[in-house]
Short mmCIF file of C-alpha atoms (C1' of nucleotides) in Angstrom, two decimals:
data_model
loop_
_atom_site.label_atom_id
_atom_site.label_comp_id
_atom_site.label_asym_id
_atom_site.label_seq_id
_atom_site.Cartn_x
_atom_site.Cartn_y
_atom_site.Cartn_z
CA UNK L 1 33.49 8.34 4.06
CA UNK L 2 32.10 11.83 3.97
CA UNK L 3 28.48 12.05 3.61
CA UNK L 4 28.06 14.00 0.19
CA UNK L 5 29.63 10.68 -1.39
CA UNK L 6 26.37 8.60 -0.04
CA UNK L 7 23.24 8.33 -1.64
CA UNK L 8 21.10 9.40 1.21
CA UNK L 9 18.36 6.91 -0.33
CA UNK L 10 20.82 4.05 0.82
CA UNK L 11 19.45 4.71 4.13
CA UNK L 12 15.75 4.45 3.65
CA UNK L 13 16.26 0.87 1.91
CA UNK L 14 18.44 0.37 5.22
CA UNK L 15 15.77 1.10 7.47
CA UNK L 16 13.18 -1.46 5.61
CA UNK L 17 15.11 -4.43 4.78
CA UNK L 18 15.87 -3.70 8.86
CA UNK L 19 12.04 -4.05 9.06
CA UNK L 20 11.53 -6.74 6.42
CA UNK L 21 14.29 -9.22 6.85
CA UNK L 22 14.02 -10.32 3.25
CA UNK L 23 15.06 -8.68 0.17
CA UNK L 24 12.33 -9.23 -2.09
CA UNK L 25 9.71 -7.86 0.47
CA UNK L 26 12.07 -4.97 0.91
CA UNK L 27 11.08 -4.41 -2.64
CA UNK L 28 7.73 -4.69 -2.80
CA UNK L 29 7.60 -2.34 -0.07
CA UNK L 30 10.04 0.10 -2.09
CA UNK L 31 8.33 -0.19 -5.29
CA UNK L 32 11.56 -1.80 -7.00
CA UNK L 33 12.73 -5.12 -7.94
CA UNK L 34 14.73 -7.40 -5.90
CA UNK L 35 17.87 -6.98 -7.99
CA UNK L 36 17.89 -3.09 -7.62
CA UNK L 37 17.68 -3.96 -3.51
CA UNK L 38 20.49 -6.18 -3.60
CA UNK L 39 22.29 -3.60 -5.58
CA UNK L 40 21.42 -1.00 -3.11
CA UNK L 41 22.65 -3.28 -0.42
CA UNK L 42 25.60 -3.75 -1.46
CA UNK L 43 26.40 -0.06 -2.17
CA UNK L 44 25.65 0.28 1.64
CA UNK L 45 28.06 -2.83 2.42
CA UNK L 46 30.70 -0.71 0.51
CA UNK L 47 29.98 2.29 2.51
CA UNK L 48 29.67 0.37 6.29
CA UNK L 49 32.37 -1.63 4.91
CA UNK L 50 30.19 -4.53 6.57
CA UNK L 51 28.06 -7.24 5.19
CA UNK L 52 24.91 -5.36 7.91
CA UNK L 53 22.76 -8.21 6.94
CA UNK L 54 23.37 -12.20 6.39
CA UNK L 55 21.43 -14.85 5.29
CA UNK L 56 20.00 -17.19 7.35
CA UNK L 57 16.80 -19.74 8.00
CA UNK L 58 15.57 -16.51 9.70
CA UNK L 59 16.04 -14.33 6.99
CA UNK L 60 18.68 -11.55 6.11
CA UNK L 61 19.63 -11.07 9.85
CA UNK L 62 21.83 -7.74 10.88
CA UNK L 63 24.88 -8.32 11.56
CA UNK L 64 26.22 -6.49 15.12
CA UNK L 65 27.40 -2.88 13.06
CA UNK L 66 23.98 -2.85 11.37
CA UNK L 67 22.13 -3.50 14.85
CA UNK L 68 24.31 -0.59 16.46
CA UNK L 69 23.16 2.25 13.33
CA UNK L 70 19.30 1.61 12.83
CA UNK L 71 17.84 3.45 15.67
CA UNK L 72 19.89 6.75 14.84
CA UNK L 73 19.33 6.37 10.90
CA UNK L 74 15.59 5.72 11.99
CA UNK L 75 16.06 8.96 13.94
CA UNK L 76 17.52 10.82 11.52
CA UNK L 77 14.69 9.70 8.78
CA UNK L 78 12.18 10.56 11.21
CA UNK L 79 13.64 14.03 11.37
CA UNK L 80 13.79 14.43 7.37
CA UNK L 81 10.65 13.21 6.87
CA UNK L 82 9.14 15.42 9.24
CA UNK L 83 11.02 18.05 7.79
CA UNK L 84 9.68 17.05 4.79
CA UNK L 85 5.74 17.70 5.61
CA UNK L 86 7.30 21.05 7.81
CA UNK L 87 7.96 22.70 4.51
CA UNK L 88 5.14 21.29 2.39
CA UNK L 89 1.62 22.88 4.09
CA UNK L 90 -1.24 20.95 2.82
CA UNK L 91 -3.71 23.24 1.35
CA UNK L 92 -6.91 21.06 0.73
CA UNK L 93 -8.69 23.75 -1.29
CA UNK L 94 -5.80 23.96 -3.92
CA UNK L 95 -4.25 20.42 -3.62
CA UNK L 96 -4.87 18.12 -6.72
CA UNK L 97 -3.65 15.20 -4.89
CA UNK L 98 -5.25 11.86 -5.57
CA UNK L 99 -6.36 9.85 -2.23
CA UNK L 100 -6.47 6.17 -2.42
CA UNK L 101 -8.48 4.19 -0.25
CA UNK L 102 -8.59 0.24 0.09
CA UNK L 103 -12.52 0.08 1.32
CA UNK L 104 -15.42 -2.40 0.55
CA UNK L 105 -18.60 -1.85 -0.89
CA UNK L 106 -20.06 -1.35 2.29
CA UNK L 107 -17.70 1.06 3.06
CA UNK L 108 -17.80 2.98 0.52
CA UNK L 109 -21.84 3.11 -0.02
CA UNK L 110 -21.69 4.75 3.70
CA UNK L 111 -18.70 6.39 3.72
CA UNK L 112 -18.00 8.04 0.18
CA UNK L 113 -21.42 9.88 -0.14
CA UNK L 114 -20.92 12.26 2.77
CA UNK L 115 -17.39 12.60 2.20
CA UNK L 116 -17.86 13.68 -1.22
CA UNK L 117 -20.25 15.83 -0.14
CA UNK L 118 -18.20 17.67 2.02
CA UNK L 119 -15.22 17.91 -0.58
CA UNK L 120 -17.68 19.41 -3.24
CA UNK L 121 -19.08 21.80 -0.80
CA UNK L 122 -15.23 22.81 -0.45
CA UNK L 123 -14.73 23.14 -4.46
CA UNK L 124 -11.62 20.88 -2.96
CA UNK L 125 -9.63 19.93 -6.36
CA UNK L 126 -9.05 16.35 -4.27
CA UNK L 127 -9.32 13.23 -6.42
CA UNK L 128 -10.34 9.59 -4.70
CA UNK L 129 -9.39 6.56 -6.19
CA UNK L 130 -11.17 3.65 -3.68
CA UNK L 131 -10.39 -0.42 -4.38
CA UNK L 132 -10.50 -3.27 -2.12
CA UNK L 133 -6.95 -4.42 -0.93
CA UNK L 134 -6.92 -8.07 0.43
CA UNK L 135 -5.62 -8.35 4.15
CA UNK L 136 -1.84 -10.13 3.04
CA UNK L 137 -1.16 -6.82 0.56
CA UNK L 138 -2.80 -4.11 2.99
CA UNK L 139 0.62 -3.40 4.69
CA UNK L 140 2.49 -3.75 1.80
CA UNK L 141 0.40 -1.03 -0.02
CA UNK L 142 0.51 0.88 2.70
CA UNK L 143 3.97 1.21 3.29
CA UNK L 144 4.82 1.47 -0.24
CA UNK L 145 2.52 4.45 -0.51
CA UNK L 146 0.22 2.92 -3.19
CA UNK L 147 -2.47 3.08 -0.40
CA UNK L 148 -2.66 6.05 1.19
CA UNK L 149 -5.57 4.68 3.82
CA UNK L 150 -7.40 1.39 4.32
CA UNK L 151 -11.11 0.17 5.98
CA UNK L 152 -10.91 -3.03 7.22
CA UNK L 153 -11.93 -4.80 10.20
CA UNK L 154 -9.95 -4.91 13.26
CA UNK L 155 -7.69 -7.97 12.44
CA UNK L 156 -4.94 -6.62 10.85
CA UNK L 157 -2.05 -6.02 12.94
CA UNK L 158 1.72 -4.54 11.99
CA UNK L 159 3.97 -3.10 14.25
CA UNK L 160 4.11 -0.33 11.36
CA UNK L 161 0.66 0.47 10.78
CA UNK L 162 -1.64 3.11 13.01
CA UNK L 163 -4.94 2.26 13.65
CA UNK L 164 -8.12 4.39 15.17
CA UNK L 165 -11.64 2.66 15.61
CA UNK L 166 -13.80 4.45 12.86
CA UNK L 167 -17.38 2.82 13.54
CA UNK L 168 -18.90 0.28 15.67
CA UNK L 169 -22.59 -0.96 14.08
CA UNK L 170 -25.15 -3.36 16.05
CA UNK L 171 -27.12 -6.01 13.65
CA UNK L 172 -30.21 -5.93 12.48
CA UNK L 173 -32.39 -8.65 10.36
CA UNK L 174 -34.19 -7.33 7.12
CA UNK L 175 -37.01 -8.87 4.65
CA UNK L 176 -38.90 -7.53 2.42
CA UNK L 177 -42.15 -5.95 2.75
CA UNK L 178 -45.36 -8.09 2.95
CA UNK L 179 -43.31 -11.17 3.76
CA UNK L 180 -45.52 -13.95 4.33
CA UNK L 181 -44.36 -14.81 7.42
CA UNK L 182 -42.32 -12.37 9.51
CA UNK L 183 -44.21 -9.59 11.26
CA UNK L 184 -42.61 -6.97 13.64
CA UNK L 185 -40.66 -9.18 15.46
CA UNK L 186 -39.28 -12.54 15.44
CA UNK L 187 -38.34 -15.66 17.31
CA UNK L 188 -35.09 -16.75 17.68
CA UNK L 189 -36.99 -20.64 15.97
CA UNK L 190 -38.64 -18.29 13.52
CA UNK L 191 -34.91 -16.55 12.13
CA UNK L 192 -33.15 -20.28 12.00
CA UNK L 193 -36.79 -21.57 10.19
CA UNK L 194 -35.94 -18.87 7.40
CA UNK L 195 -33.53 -18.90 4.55
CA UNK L 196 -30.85 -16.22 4.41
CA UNK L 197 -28.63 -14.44 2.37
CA UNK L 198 -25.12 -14.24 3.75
CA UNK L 199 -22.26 -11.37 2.50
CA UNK L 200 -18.70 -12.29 2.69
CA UNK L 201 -15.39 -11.50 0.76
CA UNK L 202 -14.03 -14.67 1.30
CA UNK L 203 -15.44 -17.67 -0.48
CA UNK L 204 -16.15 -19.70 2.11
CA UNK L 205 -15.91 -20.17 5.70
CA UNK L 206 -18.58 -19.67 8.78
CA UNK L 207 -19.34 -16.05 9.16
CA UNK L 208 -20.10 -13.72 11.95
CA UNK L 209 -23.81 -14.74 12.55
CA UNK L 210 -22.98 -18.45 12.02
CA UNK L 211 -20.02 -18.38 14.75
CA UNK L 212 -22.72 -16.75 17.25
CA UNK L 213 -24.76 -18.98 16.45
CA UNK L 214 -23.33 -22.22 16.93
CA UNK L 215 -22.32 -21.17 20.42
CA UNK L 216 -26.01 -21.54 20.60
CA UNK L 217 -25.78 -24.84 19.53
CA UNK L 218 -28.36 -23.51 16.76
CA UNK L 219 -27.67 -23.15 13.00
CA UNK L 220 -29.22 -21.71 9.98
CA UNK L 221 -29.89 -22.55 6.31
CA UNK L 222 -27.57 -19.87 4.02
CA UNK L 223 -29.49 -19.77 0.30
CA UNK L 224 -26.92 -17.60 -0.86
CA UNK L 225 -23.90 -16.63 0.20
CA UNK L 226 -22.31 -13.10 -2.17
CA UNK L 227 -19.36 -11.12 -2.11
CA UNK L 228 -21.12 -7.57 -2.30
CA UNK L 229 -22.93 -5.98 0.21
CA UNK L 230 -25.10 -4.15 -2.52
CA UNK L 231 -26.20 -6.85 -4.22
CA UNK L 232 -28.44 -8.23 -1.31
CA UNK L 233 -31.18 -5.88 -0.93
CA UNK L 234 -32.42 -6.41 -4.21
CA UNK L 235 -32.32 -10.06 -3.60
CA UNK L 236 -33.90 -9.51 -0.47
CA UNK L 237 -36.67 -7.46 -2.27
CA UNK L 238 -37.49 -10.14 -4.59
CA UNK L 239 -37.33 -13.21 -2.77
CA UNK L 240 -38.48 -14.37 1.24
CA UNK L 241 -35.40 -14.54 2.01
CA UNK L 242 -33.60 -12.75 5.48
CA UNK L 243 -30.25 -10.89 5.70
CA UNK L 244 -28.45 -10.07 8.97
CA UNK L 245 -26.91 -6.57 7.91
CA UNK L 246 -25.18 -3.24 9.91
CA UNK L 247 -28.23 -1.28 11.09
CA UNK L 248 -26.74 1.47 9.63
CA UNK L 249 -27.38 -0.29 6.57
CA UNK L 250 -30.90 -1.21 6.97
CA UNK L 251 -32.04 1.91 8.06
CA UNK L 252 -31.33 3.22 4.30
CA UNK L 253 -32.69 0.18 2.44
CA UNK L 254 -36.59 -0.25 1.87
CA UNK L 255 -37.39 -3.18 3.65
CA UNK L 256 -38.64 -4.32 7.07
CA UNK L 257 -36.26 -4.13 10.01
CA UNK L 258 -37.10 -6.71 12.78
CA UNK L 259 -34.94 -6.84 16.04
CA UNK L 260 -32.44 -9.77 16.13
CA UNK L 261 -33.45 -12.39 18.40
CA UNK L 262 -30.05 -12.87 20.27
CA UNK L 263 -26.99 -11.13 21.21
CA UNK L 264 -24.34 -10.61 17.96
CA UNK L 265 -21.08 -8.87 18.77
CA UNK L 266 -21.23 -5.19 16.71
CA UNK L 267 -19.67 -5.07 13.61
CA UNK L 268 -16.36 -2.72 13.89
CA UNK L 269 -14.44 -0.85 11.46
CA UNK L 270 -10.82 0.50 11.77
CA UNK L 271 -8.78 3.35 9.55
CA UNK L 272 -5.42 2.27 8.96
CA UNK L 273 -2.49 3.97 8.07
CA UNK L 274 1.05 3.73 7.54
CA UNK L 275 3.38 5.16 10.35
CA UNK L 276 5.28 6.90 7.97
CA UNK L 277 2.21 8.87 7.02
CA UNK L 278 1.64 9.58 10.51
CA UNK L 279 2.74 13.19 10.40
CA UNK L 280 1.79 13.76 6.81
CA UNK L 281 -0.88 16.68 6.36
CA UNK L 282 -2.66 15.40 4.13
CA UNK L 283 -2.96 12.02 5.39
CA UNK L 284 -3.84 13.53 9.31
CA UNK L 285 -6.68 15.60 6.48
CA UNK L 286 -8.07 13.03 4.74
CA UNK L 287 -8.14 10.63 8.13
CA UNK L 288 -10.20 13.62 9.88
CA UNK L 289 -12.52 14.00 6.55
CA UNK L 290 -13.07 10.08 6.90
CA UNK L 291 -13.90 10.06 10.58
CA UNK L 292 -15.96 12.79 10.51
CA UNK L 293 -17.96 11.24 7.53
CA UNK L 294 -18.34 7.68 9.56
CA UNK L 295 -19.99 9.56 12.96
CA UNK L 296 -22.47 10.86 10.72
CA UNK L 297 -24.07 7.85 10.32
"C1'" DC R 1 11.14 -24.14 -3.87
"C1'" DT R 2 12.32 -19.74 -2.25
"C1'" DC R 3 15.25 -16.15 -2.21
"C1'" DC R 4 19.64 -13.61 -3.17
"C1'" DA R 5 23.38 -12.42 -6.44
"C1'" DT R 6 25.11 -11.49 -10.90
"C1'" DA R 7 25.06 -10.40 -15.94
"C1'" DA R 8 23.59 -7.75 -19.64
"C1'" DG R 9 21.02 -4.22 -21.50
"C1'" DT R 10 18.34 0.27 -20.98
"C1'" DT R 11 17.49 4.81 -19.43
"C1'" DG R 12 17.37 9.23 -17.31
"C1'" DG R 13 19.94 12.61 -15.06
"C1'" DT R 14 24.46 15.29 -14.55
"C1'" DG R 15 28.20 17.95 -15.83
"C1'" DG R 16 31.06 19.80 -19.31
"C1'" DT R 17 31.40 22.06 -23.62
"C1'" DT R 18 29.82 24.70 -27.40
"C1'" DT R 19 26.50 27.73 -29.52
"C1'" DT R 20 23.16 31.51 -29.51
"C1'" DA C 1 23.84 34.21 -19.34
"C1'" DA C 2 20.94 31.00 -21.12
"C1'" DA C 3 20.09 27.29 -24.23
"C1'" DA C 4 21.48 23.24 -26.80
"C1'" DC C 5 24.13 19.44 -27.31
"C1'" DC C 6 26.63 15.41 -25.98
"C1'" DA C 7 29.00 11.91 -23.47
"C1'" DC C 8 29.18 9.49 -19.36
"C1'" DC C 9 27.59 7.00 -15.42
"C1'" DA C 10 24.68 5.41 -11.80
"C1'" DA C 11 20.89 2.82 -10.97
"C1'" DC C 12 17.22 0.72 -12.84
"C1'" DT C 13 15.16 -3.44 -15.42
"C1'" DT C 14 14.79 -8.37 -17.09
"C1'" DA C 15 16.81 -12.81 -17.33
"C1'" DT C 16 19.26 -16.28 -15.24
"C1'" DG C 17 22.30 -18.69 -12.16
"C1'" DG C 18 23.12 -20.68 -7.75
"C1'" DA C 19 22.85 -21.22 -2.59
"C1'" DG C 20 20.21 -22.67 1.43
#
DNA sequence: CTCCATAAGTTGGTGGTTTT
DNA sequence: AAAACCACCAACTTATGGAG
């Protein structure tokens, strides 16, 4: 079999159903249906003359002959890919290239303003397109290349994606202004005697604040519990009711900042990638743009 | 039920031929 | 030599069958 009678792309859909271990997740991860993977597959099997993966309660396992060629074709796609992003020098002042970013509200009311700043003050031609990716589909995206980077908390964990801390935020507790009752500091009897407002994606489920608190032994009353960061200041503003934000937060909101009564772990954000983006230009651009925009808070 | 394979139909790219 | 045309084929899609 001489190599101009292969389609090289055989060997990328090699190298993730090697990953994957399931031909429908190969897909996803492609950006193709199943059918065109088991196609594909069996091209290769034509080419190895060897099943190179069998099913099993495991999954599609490689057989010995496919074991024995993935680390030199992930070698040799490691080469092409780097040749790849050799050639192609990333030119943020004339690239049109669209950036999207899996980020949550919070995120991106801290993040996108000085970030867009600096692009402007550029005249960079760089578009971003910014939506929040649930946990289960961030590596998916990621690989596939629909995401080019994510914000999420430090929980997500792949041997495939790279990770750098990005920002690390103590707690504060905000009211509103002339509240009735809280002055400039508080008890830790005076913070559970209040009703709060409590931010979380998911629907339900104890958050942050709660978990440190019930190591305490102590509890608190949640009023309302939203999905959107933004949404709570002007809830705060209008009612006597206490949120437990991100200082960084507070310190642009309009309300009264008291001290928290006891210790809360800081809240921590990480910038994912995918490690096939690793060497990419404009990835490694857009990741310094985003780091340097989250230590100037 | 989940996941892979196969069938049938569609489409976009390639190479060969003819026309300008 | 370039452009226009055409026929073919590889690889995709959707729909469906069938194995574990």
């Amino acid at each position: 079999m001489r190599l101009d009678r292969v389609d090289l792309n055989l060997f990328v859909m090699f190298d993730v159903i090697y990953s994957e271990r399931n031909l429908t997740r190969a897909a996803e991860v492609l950006n193709l249906t199943q059918p065109a993977v088991s196609n594909a597959l069996n091209r290769l099997r034509d080419v190895f003359d060897d099943e190179l993966f069998v099913r099993n309660p495991r999954g599609m396992e490689p057989t010995p002959v496919a074991d024995n060629i993935i680390a030199q074709v992930r070698e040799a796609l490691t080469l092409l890919n780097f040749s790849l992003n050799e050639g192609a020098v990333f030119d943020p002042l004339r690239t049109e290239k669209t950036f999207n970013l899996s980020m949550n509200d919070l995120s991106e009311f801290m993040l996108l303003p000085p970030l867009l700043e600096e692009l402007t003050q550029q005249s960079s031609q760089i578009k971003t397109r910014c939506y929040y990716v649930s946990r289960d589909e961030l590596v998916k995206d990621l690989a596939s290349g629909q995401l080019d980077l994510a914000i999420d908390a430090p929980l997500v964990n792949s041997p495939n994606l790279m990770q750098v801390p990005l920002s690390s935020e103590d707690y504060v507790c905000v009211v509103r202004e002339n509240h009735p009752e809280v002055k400039k500091k508080i008890s830790i009897e005076q913070y559970i005697a209040l009703d709060h407002v409590h931010v979380s994606s998911r629907r339900s489920g104890a958050g942050h604040v709660d978990i440190a608190l019930q190591r305490m032994g102590l509890s608190r009353s949640i009023a309302v519990r939203v999905q959107h960061y933004m949404v709570a200041p002007r809830i705060i503003e209008h009612t006597d009711l206490a949120w437990t934000l991100p200082r960084a937060l507070a310190r642009r909101l309009n309300l009264k900042i008291v001290e928290l009564p006891f210790e809360l772990a800081t809240l921590d954000w990480h910038l994912y990638w995918h490690k096939s983006a690793d060497n990419d230009q404009a990835n490694r651009w857009m990741r310094e743009r985003l780091m340097a925009a989250a230590s100037q808070q």
